[in-house]
Short mmCIF file of C-alpha atoms in Angstrom, two decimals:
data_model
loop_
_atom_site.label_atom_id
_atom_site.label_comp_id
_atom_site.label_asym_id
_atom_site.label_seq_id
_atom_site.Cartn_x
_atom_site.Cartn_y
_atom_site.Cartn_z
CA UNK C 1 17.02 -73.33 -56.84
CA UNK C 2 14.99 -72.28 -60.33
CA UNK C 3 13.70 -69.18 -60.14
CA UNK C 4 10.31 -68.65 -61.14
CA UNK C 5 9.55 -66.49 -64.01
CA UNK C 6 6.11 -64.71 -64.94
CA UNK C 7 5.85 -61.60 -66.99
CA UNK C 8 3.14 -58.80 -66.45
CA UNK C 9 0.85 -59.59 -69.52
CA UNK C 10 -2.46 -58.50 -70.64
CA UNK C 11 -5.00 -60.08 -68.75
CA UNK C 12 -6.54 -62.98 -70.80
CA UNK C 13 -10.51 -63.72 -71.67
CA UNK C 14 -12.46 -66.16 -68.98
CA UNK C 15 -12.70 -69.25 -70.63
CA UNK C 16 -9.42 -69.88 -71.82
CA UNK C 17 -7.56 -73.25 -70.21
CA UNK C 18 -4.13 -72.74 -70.21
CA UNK C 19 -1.13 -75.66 -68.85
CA UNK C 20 -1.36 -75.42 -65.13
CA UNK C 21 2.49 -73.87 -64.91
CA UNK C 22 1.37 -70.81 -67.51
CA UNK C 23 -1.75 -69.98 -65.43
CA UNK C 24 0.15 -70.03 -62.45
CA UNK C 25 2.24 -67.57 -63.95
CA UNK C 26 -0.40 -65.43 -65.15
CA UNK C 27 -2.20 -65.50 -61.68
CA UNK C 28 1.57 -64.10 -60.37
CA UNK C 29 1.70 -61.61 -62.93
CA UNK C 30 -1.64 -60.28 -62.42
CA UNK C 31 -1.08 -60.56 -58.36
CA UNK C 32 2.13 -59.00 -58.70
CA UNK C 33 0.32 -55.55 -60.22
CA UNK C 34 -2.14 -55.60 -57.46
CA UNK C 35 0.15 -56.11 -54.47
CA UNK C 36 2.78 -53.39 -55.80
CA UNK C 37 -0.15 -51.03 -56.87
CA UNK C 38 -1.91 -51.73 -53.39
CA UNK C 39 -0.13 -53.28 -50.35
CA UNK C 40 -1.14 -56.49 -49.23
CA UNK C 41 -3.53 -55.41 -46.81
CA UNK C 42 -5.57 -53.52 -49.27
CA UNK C 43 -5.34 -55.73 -52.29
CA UNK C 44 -8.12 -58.29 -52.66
CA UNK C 45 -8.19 -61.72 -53.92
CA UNK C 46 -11.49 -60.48 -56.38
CA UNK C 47 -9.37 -57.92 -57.66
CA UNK C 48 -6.36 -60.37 -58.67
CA UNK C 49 -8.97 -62.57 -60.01
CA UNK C 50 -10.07 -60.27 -62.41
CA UNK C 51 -7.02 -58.43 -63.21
CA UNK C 52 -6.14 -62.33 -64.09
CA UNK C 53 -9.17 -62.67 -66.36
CA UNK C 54 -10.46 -65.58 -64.03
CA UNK C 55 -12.76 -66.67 -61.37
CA UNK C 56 -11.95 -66.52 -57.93
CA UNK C 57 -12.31 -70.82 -58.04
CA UNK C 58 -9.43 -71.11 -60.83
CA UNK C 59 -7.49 -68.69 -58.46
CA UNK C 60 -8.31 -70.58 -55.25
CA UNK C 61 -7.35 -73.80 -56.90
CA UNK C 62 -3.50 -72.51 -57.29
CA UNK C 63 -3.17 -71.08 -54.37
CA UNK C 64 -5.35 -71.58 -51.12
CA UNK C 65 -5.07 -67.75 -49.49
CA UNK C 66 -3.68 -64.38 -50.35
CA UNK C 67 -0.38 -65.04 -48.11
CA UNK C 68 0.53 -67.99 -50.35
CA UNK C 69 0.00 -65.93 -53.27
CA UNK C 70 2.23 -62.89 -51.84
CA UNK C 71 4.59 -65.25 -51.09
CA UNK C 72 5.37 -67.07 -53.77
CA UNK C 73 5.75 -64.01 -55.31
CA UNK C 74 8.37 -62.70 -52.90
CA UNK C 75 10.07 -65.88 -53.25
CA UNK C 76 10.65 -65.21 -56.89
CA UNK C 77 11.48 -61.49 -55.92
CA UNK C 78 14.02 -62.75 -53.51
CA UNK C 79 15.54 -65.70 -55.79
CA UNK C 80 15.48 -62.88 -58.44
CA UNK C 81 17.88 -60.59 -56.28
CA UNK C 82 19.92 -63.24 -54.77
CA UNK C 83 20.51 -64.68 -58.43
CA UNK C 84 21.64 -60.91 -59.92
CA UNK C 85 23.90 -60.34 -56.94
CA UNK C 86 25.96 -63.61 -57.84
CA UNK C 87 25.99 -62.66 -61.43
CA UNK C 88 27.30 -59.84 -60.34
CA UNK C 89 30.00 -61.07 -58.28
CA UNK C 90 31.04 -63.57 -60.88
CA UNK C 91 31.19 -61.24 -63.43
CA UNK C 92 34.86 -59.85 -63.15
CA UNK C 93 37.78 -61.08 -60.67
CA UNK C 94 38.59 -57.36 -59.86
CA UNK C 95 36.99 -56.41 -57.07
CA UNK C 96 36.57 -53.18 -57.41
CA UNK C 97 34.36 -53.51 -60.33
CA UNK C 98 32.81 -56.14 -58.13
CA UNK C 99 31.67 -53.97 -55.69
CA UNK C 100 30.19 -51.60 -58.54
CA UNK C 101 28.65 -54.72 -60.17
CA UNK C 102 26.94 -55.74 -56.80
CA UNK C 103 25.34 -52.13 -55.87
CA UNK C 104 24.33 -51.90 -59.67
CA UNK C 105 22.53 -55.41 -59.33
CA UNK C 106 20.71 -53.26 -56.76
CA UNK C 107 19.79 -50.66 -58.49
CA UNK C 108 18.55 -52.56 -61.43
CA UNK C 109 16.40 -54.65 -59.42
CA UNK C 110 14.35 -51.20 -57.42
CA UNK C 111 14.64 -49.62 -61.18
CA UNK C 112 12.23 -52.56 -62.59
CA UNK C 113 9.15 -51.62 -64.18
CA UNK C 114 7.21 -53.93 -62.21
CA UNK C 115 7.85 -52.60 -58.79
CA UNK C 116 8.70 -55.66 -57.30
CA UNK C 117 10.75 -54.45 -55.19
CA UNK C 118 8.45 -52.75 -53.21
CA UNK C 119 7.32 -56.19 -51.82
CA UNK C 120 10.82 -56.65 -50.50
CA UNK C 121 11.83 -53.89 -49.03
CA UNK C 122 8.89 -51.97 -48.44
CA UNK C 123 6.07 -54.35 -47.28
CA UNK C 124 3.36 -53.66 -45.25
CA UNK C 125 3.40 -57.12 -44.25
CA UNK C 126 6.77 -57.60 -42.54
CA UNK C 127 5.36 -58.52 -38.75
CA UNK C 128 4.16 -61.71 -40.77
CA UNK C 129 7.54 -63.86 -39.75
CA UNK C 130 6.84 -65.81 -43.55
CA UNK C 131 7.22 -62.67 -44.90
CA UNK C 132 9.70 -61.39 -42.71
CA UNK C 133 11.94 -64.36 -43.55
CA UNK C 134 11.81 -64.18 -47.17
CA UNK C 135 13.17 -60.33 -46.84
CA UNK C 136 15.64 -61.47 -44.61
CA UNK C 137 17.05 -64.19 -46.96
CA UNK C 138 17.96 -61.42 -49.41
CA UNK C 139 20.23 -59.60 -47.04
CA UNK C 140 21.12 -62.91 -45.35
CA UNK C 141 22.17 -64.44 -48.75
CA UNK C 142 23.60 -61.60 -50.83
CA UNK C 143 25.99 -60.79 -47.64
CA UNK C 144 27.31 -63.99 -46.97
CA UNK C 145 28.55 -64.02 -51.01
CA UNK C 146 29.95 -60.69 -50.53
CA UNK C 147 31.84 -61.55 -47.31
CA UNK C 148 33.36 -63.73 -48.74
CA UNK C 149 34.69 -62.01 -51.46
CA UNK C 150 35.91 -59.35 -48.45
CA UNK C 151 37.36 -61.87 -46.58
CA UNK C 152 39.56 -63.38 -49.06
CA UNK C 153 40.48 -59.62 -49.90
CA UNK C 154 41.40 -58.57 -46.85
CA UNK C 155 42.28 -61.49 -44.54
CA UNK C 156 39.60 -60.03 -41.95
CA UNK C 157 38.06 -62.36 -39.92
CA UNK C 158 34.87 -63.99 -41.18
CA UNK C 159 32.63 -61.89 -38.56
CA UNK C 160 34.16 -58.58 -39.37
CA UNK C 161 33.86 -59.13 -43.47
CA UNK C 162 29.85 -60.38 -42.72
CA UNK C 163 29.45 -57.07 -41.01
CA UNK C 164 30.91 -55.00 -44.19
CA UNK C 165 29.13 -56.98 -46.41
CA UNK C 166 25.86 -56.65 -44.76
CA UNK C 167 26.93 -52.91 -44.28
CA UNK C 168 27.53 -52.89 -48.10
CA UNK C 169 24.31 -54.57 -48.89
CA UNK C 170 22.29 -52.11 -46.72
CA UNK C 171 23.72 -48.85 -48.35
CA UNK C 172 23.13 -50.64 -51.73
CA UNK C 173 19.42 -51.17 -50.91
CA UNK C 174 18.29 -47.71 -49.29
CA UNK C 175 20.49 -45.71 -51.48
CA UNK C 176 18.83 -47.20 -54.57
CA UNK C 177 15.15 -46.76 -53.03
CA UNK C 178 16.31 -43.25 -51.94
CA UNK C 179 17.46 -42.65 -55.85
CA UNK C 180 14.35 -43.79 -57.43
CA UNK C 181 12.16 -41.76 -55.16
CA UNK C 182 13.65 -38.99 -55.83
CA UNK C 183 13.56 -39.74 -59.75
CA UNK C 184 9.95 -40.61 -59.00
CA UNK C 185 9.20 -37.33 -58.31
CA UNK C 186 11.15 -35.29 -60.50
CA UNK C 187 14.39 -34.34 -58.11
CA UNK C 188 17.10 -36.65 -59.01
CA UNK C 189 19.21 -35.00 -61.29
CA UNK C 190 21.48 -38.48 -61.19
CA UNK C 191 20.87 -41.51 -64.00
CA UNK C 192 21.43 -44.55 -62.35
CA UNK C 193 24.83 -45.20 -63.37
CA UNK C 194 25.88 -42.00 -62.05
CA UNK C 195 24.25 -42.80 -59.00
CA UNK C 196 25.39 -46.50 -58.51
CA UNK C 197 29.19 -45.15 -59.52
CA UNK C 198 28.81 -42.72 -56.75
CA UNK C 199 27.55 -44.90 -54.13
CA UNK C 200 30.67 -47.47 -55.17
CA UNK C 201 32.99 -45.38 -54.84
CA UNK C 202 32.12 -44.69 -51.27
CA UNK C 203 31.93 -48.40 -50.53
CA UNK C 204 35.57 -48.89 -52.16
CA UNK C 205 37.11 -46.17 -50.34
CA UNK C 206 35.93 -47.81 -47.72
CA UNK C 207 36.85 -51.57 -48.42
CA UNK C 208 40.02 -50.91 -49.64
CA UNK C 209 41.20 -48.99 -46.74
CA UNK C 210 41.56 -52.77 -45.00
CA UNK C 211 45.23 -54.89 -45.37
CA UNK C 212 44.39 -56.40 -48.74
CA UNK C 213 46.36 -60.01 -49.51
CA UNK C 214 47.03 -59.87 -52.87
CA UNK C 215 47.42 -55.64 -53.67
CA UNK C 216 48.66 -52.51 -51.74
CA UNK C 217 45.73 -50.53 -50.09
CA UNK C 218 46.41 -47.46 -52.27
CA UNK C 219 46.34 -49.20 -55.34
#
């Protein structure tokens, strides 16, 4: 799957045509501020519009309602997760430094300027099963890469390295949120890669504590 891309971007003058796939982006960009800045239940389509630098018409034309909007958004949120949790993972064959590569992915993601997090993992919208679904595919997908990576590991059985990894992608997650608020508001004394080795560390203490395959569990 490609993920789709669209930067946040000053808004541009009415009356300029762009290629259909570069105003679509600009409509997400502009959408994107409004969402994260105001929930989806508060944000209105007249305020994306303008943020946009359009009439409601050119945005109606890309997208029929404001839940096609936020989702296509959270579908690029989600792809954009998904795809740095891989990365991750593929990034080293030692997997300690893949567990610190995952919850970093993490971290980086809730540490984004553009907040887009916040539509993942702290919607206002999750009763909506669309939405719901999307946020589950992040968790779904993201554990099912790192169970496998446990399961190989560890020779556990393929229900017992899902639950670690969705364990592992759950303390990433909250931890990360939990880190940034607290930077938010002036009480985290941790950077982030303080914060992300700390929160590895407890996850491979953890992990490694399992029969491993290939090494001894004290090594």
């Amino acid at each position: 799957m490609v993920t789709e891309q669209f930067d946040i971007d000053e808004a541009r003058p009415r009356g300029v045509r762009l290629p259909r796939r570069e105003r679509r982006a600009q409509l997400l960009a502009a959408a994107l501020e409004v969402f994260v800045a105001h929930g989806y239940h508060a944000a209105a389509m007249d305020d994306i519009a303008e943020r946009a630098g359009v009439s409601k018409p050119v945005l109606y034309q890309h997208f029929p309602g404001k839940l096609e909007l936020y989702l296509a958004i959270l579908d690029a949120a989600c792809d954009s997760i998904i795809a740095n949790c891989r990365k991750a993972l593929e990034s080293t064959q030692d997997n300690k430094q893949r567990v610190a590569a995952a919850i970093d992915a993490f971290y980086a993601y809730v540490g984004h300027d553009t907040g887009a997090f916040r539509l993942v993992f702290e919607s206002d919208l999750t009763n909506e099963p669309a939405v719901r679904g999307h946020v589950d595919r992040v968790t779904t997908e993201c554990a099912a890469m790192i169970a496998s990576v446990i399961e190989d590991d560890t020779a556990l059985p393929a229900a017992a390295s899902q639950l670690l990894a969705v364990s592992l992608v759950g303390m990433a997650q909250v931890s990360a949120r939990f880190w940034l608020t607290e930077a938010e508001n002036g009480l985290a004394d941790l950077t982030r890669d303080q914060a992300t080795a700390l929160v590895a560390g407890l996850a491979w203490r953890g992990i490694r504590g399992y029969p491993l395959t290939d090494e001894h569990p004290e090594a």
